[in-house]
Amino acid sequence: QLKKTDVVPLLMNYLLGEEQILVADPTAVAAKLRKMVVGGAGKTVVISDFDYTLSRFANEQGERLSTTHGVFDDNVMRLKPELGQKFVDLKNKYYPIEFSPNLTMEEKIPHMEKWWGTSHSLIVNEKFSKNTIEDFVRQSRIVFKDGAEDFIEALDAHNIPLVIFSAGIGNIIEYFLQQKLGAIPRNTHFISNMILFDEDDNACAFSEPLIHTFCKNSSVIQKETSFFHDIAGRVNVILLGDSMGDIHMDVGVERDGPTLKVGYYNGSLDDTAALQHYEEVYDIVLIHDPTLNVAQKIVDIIN
Ligand code: C5P
């Protein structure tokens, strides 16, 4: 007689057999997977980062692709180089601070607030229209990871909610999904910075609270939204992220089930300290993985 959980050792064998997949504590991962398989799709929610998690970090030539904010850097550079340069200067100044190993999170936060705040002001002051921004997205270098479309559609087909929790720009993700999938699947919800438009559809403000890399947790979640009722009872969380700021994205979900944390490592292989840190905070670490294969395999056994 086959048991539901018999699929878990098969998946574990796969995970442990791949050189690019690191699992620091296989016993703990297998235990989480068993609980998730027993709970099934009805008890599951996926909470995922967008930039460099659902989207690709680099193309085949190894060139860095765009984040949602980066859509402005590229397009504005083309149309208004002076303003474009301001976005690029901000990134050159603050990106190294975001990933600096020498600063604590508390030290980084004021810089992140300044970075996000300044770039959002530039967007609002320029009053970009909705159409222009949709066009920017069409011309952008945001690329889905291989299998991302199928993954999102599979979640929708199995009625597993997908929460896209992004410190990027939510509208850009919405337009991207609309352009790639034809529509935003019913199961998909956003917690992100949203550009607000005036009656003429020109950017006039950003939603509050501001979400930056280091406040992706319950502090920025509006729990009164009906969506939180939709996911009540979904005690098992699959969390997908690529940075240290992503590991608490499940903190707003009140429940006692496991969170299986899958982390994309996009950094250098020579940086063994960083890699080790990823192994400590993520259950499964995927090294330079341009696909959603592992997440898809996990969802496949849960159904
Ligand atoms: O939450 P997520 O990982 O998607 O965070 C968005 C990323 O966008 C940050 O890691 C940051 O490096 C980047 N960013 C940017 N330009 C800004 C603000 C943030 O490229 N103006």
Short mmCIF file of C-alpha atoms and ligand atoms in Angstrom, two decimals:
data_model
loop_
_atom_site.label_atom_id
_atom_site.label_comp_id
_atom_site.label_asym_id
_atom_site.label_seq_id
_atom_site.Cartn_x
_atom_site.Cartn_y
_atom_site.Cartn_z
CA GLN A 1 0.00 0.00 0.00
CA LEU A 2 1.52 3.32 -1.11
CA LYS A 3 1.40 6.22 1.32
CA LYS A 4 1.02 9.82 0.23
CA THR A 5 4.35 10.72 1.79
CA ASP A 6 6.27 8.07 -0.19
CA VAL A 7 7.02 10.79 -2.74
CA VAL A 8 9.13 12.70 -0.20
CA PRO A 9 12.23 10.42 -0.31
CA LEU A 10 12.16 10.60 -4.12
CA LEU A 11 12.25 14.38 -4.06
CA MET A 12 14.94 14.34 -1.35
CA ASN A 13 17.07 12.04 -3.51
CA TYR A 14 16.75 14.50 -6.36
CA LEU A 15 17.64 17.51 -4.17
CA LEU A 16 20.63 15.79 -2.59
CA GLY A 17 21.90 14.49 -5.91
CA GLU A 18 22.28 17.86 -7.60
CA GLU A 19 25.55 19.73 -7.23
CA GLN A 20 23.88 23.13 -7.57
CA ILE A 21 21.37 22.44 -4.78
CA LEU A 22 22.45 22.75 -1.15
CA VAL A 23 20.41 21.28 1.69
CA ALA A 24 22.12 21.85 5.02
CA ASP A 25 19.62 19.83 7.07
CA PRO A 26 17.99 17.11 4.95
CA THR A 27 16.13 15.60 7.94
CA ALA A 28 14.41 18.91 8.67
CA VAL A 29 13.54 19.47 5.00
CA ALA A 30 12.08 15.96 4.67
CA ALA A 31 9.99 16.54 7.82
CA LYS A 32 8.60 19.81 6.43
CA LEU A 33 7.85 18.19 3.08
CA ARG A 34 5.97 15.34 4.76
CA LYS A 35 3.76 17.80 6.65
CA MET A 36 3.13 19.71 3.44
CA VAL A 37 2.23 16.59 1.47
CA VAL A 38 -0.18 15.48 4.20
CA GLY A 39 -1.77 18.96 4.28
CA GLY A 40 -2.11 19.07 0.50
CA ALA A 41 -2.82 22.01 -1.78
CA GLY A 42 -5.66 23.28 0.42
CA LYS A 43 -3.30 24.00 3.31
CA THR A 44 -0.58 25.60 1.20
CA VAL A 45 0.32 29.17 0.28
CA VAL A 46 3.34 30.31 -1.74
CA ILE A 47 5.00 33.58 -0.72
CA SER A 48 7.53 34.71 -3.29
CA ASP A 49 9.84 37.59 -3.96
CA PHE A 50 9.79 38.85 -7.55
CA ASP A 51 13.10 40.48 -8.59
CA TYR A 52 15.74 37.81 -9.27
CA THR A 53 13.47 35.15 -7.76
CA LEU A 54 10.58 34.79 -10.21
CA SER A 55 12.63 36.85 -12.65
CA ARG A 56 16.08 35.91 -13.92
CA PHE A 57 19.26 37.44 -12.51
CA ALA A 58 21.36 37.19 -15.66
CA ASN A 59 20.96 36.19 -19.29
CA GLU A 60 22.85 33.39 -21.04
CA GLN A 61 25.78 35.74 -21.67
CA GLY A 62 26.03 36.43 -17.94
CA GLU A 63 24.77 40.03 -18.26
CA ARG A 64 22.68 41.28 -15.35
CA LEU A 65 18.98 41.62 -16.17
CA SER A 66 16.60 44.25 -14.83
CA THR A 67 14.73 44.59 -11.55
CA THR A 68 11.33 46.29 -11.46
CA HIS A 69 12.94 49.58 -10.41
CA GLY A 70 15.58 49.01 -13.09
CA VAL A 71 12.86 49.41 -15.73
CA PHE A 72 13.06 53.15 -15.08
CA ASP A 73 16.88 53.23 -15.15
CA ASP A 74 17.02 51.70 -18.65
CA ASN A 75 14.10 53.43 -20.34
CA VAL A 76 14.64 56.87 -18.87
CA MET A 77 18.31 56.69 -19.81
CA ARG A 78 17.19 56.20 -23.42
CA LEU A 79 14.62 59.03 -23.41
CA LYS A 80 16.04 61.56 -20.92
CA PRO A 81 19.69 60.75 -20.23
CA GLU A 82 20.06 63.41 -17.54
CA LEU A 83 17.21 62.01 -15.45
CA GLY A 84 18.23 58.44 -16.31
CA GLN A 85 21.69 59.14 -14.94
CA LYS A 86 20.13 60.16 -11.62
CA PHE A 87 18.51 56.71 -11.28
CA VAL A 88 21.79 55.02 -12.20
CA ASP A 89 23.79 57.16 -9.75
CA LEU A 90 21.40 56.20 -6.97
CA LYS A 91 21.85 52.50 -7.74
CA ASN A 92 25.64 52.84 -7.88
CA LYS A 93 25.62 54.55 -4.52
CA TYR A 94 23.13 52.40 -2.61
CA TYR A 95 23.33 48.89 -4.11
CA PRO A 96 26.76 48.24 -2.51
CA ILE A 97 25.33 49.36 0.82
CA GLU A 98 22.36 46.96 0.48
CA PHE A 99 24.72 43.99 0.07
CA SER A 100 27.63 45.21 2.21
CA PRO A 101 28.91 42.52 4.60
CA ASN A 102 30.36 45.24 6.85
CA LEU A 103 27.12 46.99 7.85
CA THR A 104 24.34 45.76 10.11
CA MET A 105 20.74 45.78 8.97
CA GLU A 106 20.03 48.68 11.33
CA GLU A 107 22.82 50.66 9.71
CA LYS A 108 21.56 49.88 6.22
CA ILE A 109 17.90 50.80 6.78
CA PRO A 110 18.24 54.63 6.67
CA HIS A 111 20.16 54.30 3.40
CA MET A 112 17.49 52.05 1.92
CA GLU A 113 14.78 54.53 2.92
CA LYS A 114 16.73 57.28 1.22
CA TRP A 115 17.28 55.21 -1.95
CA TRP A 116 13.66 54.13 -2.34
CA GLY A 117 12.36 57.56 -1.28
CA THR A 118 14.53 59.47 -3.73
CA SER A 119 13.86 57.22 -6.71
CA HIS A 120 10.10 57.25 -5.99
CA SER A 121 10.16 61.07 -5.86
CA LEU A 122 11.88 61.17 -9.24
CA ILE A 123 9.13 58.95 -10.69
CA VAL A 124 6.32 61.03 -9.16
CA ASN A 125 7.88 64.39 -10.11
CA GLU A 126 8.15 63.26 -13.71
CA LYS A 127 4.41 62.28 -13.65
CA PHE A 128 4.99 59.24 -15.87
CA SER A 129 1.69 58.05 -17.36
CA LYS A 130 0.34 54.53 -16.97
CA ASN A 131 0.72 53.97 -20.73
CA THR A 132 4.35 55.09 -20.67
CA ILE A 133 5.14 52.76 -17.79
CA GLU A 134 3.38 49.85 -19.54
CA ASP A 135 5.54 50.62 -22.58
CA PHE A 136 8.67 50.72 -20.41
CA VAL A 137 7.80 47.23 -19.16
CA ARG A 138 7.29 45.96 -22.72
CA GLN A 139 10.78 47.22 -23.62
CA SER A 140 12.42 46.15 -20.38
CA ARG A 141 15.04 43.55 -19.64
CA ILE A 142 12.89 41.79 -17.05
CA VAL A 143 12.86 38.11 -17.97
CA PHE A 144 10.88 35.32 -16.29
CA LYS A 145 12.89 32.39 -14.96
CA ASP A 146 12.37 29.25 -17.05
CA GLY A 147 9.16 27.59 -15.96
CA ALA A 148 7.83 30.65 -14.10
CA GLU A 149 4.72 30.96 -16.29
CA ASP A 150 3.90 27.25 -15.83
CA PHE A 151 4.58 27.51 -12.10
CA ILE A 152 2.19 30.46 -11.64
CA GLU A 153 -0.46 28.77 -13.77
CA ALA A 154 -0.05 25.48 -11.88
CA LEU A 155 -0.61 27.27 -8.57
CA ASP A 156 -3.74 28.88 -9.97
CA ALA A 157 -5.00 25.55 -11.32
CA HIS A 158 -4.58 23.95 -7.87
CA ASN A 159 -6.07 26.94 -6.04
CA ILE A 160 -2.86 27.60 -4.16
CA PRO A 161 -2.60 31.34 -3.43
CA LEU A 162 0.56 33.08 -4.62
CA VAL A 163 1.60 36.13 -2.65
CA ILE A 164 4.18 38.18 -4.53
CA PHE A 165 5.93 40.13 -1.78
CA SER A 166 8.23 42.65 -3.43
CA ALA A 167 10.20 45.68 -2.37
CA GLY A 168 10.17 46.52 -6.06
CA ILE A 169 7.26 48.24 -7.82
CA GLY A 170 4.02 46.25 -7.81
CA ASN A 171 2.50 47.93 -10.88
CA ILE A 172 5.51 46.90 -12.94
CA ILE A 173 5.02 43.28 -11.84
CA GLU A 174 1.29 43.52 -12.69
CA TYR A 175 1.98 44.88 -16.18
CA PHE A 176 4.67 42.25 -16.70
CA LEU A 177 2.31 39.41 -15.72
CA GLN A 178 -0.46 40.86 -17.88
CA GLN A 179 1.89 41.05 -20.85
CA LYS A 180 3.32 37.54 -20.35
CA LEU A 181 0.25 35.63 -19.14
CA GLY A 182 -2.53 37.64 -20.77
CA ALA A 183 -4.07 38.38 -17.36
CA ILE A 184 -3.23 38.28 -13.69
CA PRO A 185 -4.25 34.86 -12.34
CA ARG A 186 -7.01 34.95 -9.70
CA ASN A 187 -4.79 33.32 -7.09
CA THR A 188 -2.13 36.05 -7.24
CA HIS A 189 -1.86 38.81 -4.63
CA PHE A 190 0.66 41.62 -4.30
CA ILE A 191 2.33 43.17 -1.30
CA SER A 192 4.52 45.83 -2.86
CA ASN A 193 5.10 49.51 -3.54
CA MET A 194 2.28 50.66 -5.79
CA ILE A 195 2.42 53.76 -7.98
CA LEU A 196 -0.81 55.71 -7.49
CA PHE A 197 -2.21 57.55 -10.51
CA ASP A 198 -4.30 60.73 -10.73
CA GLU A 199 -7.51 61.03 -12.78
CA ASP A 200 -5.44 61.54 -15.93
CA ASP A 201 -3.52 58.32 -15.25
CA ASN A 202 -0.29 60.12 -14.39
CA ALA A 203 1.87 58.97 -11.47
CA CYS A 204 1.12 61.15 -8.45
CA ALA A 205 2.27 59.22 -5.37
CA PHE A 206 3.39 55.88 -3.97
CA SER A 207 1.46 53.63 -1.62
CA GLU A 208 2.33 53.59 2.08
CA PRO A 209 4.05 52.11 3.95
CA LEU A 210 7.22 52.10 1.90
CA ILE A 211 8.55 48.57 1.44
CA HIS A 212 12.32 48.23 1.14
CA THR A 213 14.57 45.17 1.33
CA PHE A 214 14.73 45.10 5.11
CA CYS A 215 11.08 45.57 6.08
CA LYS A 216 9.57 42.65 4.17
CA ASN A 217 7.65 41.30 7.15
CA SER A 218 4.39 41.70 9.04
CA SER A 219 5.10 45.40 9.71
CA VAL A 220 4.07 46.33 6.16
CA ILE A 221 1.12 43.98 5.75
CA GLN A 222 -2.39 45.37 5.86
CA LYS A 223 -4.10 42.47 7.57
CA GLU A 224 -7.59 43.86 7.18
CA THR A 225 -7.61 43.06 3.45
CA SER A 226 -9.99 40.29 2.44
CA PHE A 227 -7.08 38.40 1.02
CA PHE A 228 -5.86 37.60 4.52
CA HIS A 229 -9.17 35.87 5.18
CA ASP A 230 -8.64 33.89 1.97
CA ILE A 231 -5.37 32.49 3.22
CA ALA A 232 -6.39 31.91 6.84
CA GLY A 233 -6.00 28.18 7.47
CA ARG A 234 -3.22 27.81 4.95
CA VAL A 235 -0.70 26.74 7.54
CA ASN A 236 2.03 25.48 5.20
CA VAL A 237 4.18 28.06 3.46
CA ILE A 238 6.58 27.68 0.56
CA LEU A 239 8.79 30.78 0.62
CA LEU A 240 10.89 31.74 -2.40
CA GLY A 241 13.49 34.49 -2.14
CA ASP A 242 16.93 35.60 -3.19
CA SER A 243 18.14 37.86 -0.41
CA MET A 244 18.50 38.02 3.34
CA GLY A 245 15.60 40.46 3.34
CA ASP A 246 13.25 37.76 2.07
CA ILE A 247 13.48 35.24 4.88
CA HIS A 248 10.82 36.84 7.09
CA MET A 249 8.17 37.27 4.41
CA ASP A 250 6.06 34.63 6.16
CA VAL A 251 6.00 36.43 9.50
CA GLY A 252 2.65 38.11 8.83
CA VAL A 253 0.86 34.82 8.29
CA GLU A 254 -0.51 33.62 11.61
CA ARG A 255 -0.30 29.87 11.85
CA ASP A 256 1.70 27.00 13.30
CA GLY A 257 2.70 25.05 10.20
CA PRO A 258 6.12 24.83 8.58
CA THR A 259 7.72 27.28 6.17
CA LEU A 260 9.95 25.69 3.58
CA LYS A 261 12.45 28.37 2.54
CA VAL A 262 13.95 28.10 -0.91
CA GLY A 263 16.68 30.64 -1.64
CA TYR A 264 18.25 31.61 -4.93
CA TYR A 265 21.93 32.41 -4.50
CA ASN A 266 23.08 34.79 -7.22
CA GLY A 267 26.38 35.78 -5.62
CA SER A 268 29.95 34.67 -6.20
CA LEU A 269 30.94 31.07 -5.47
CA ASP A 270 34.19 32.38 -4.01
CA ASP A 271 32.26 34.13 -1.27
CA THR A 272 32.02 31.08 0.97
CA ALA A 273 30.88 33.14 3.98
CA ALA A 274 27.84 34.45 2.07
CA LEU A 275 27.02 31.02 0.74
CA GLN A 276 27.24 29.56 4.21
CA HIS A 277 24.94 32.28 5.50
CA TYR A 278 22.37 31.36 2.82
CA GLU A 279 22.60 27.72 3.91
CA GLU A 280 21.88 28.78 7.49
CA VAL A 281 18.74 30.78 6.69
CA TYR A 282 17.31 28.90 3.70
CA ASP A 283 16.29 25.22 3.84
CA ILE A 284 17.20 24.74 0.20
CA VAL A 285 19.78 26.92 -1.59
CA LEU A 286 19.80 27.01 -5.39
CA ILE A 287 23.07 28.20 -6.88
CA HIS A 288 22.81 30.31 -10.04
CA ASP A 289 19.56 28.59 -10.97
CA PRO A 290 17.68 30.26 -13.86
CA THR A 291 14.62 27.99 -13.43
CA LEU A 292 11.64 27.32 -11.18
CA ASN A 293 12.15 23.56 -11.39
CA VAL A 294 12.64 22.94 -7.68
CA ALA A 295 9.61 24.98 -6.63
CA GLN A 296 7.56 23.20 -9.30
CA LYS A 297 8.67 19.78 -8.06
CA ILE A 298 7.68 20.71 -4.52
CA VAL A 299 4.23 21.85 -5.65
CA ASP A 300 3.85 18.71 -7.77
CA ILE A 301 4.23 16.41 -4.76
CA ILE A 302 1.89 18.49 -2.61
CA ASN A 303 -1.03 18.01 -4.95
O1 C5P B 1 12.02 42.77 -2.77
P1 C5P B 1 13.01 42.74 -3.85
O2 C5P B 1 14.14 41.78 -3.62
O3 C5P B 1 12.33 42.53 -5.15
O4 C5P B 1 13.71 44.18 -3.83
C1 C5P B 1 13.82 45.01 -4.89
C2 C5P B 1 15.25 45.26 -5.30
O5 C5P B 1 15.23 46.43 -6.13
C3 C5P B 1 16.23 45.58 -4.20
O6 C5P B 1 16.98 44.45 -3.84
C4 C5P B 1 17.12 46.71 -4.77
O7 C5P B 1 18.43 46.29 -5.04
C5 C5P B 1 16.44 47.11 -6.07
N1 C5P B 1 16.18 48.56 -6.18
C6 C5P B 1 16.52 49.23 -7.36
N2 C5P B 1 16.26 50.58 -7.51
C7 C5P B 1 15.63 51.27 -6.52
C8 C5P B 1 15.27 50.61 -5.33
C9 C5P B 1 15.55 49.24 -5.21
O8 C5P B 1 17.08 48.59 -8.28
N3 C5P B 1 15.36 52.54 -6.70
#
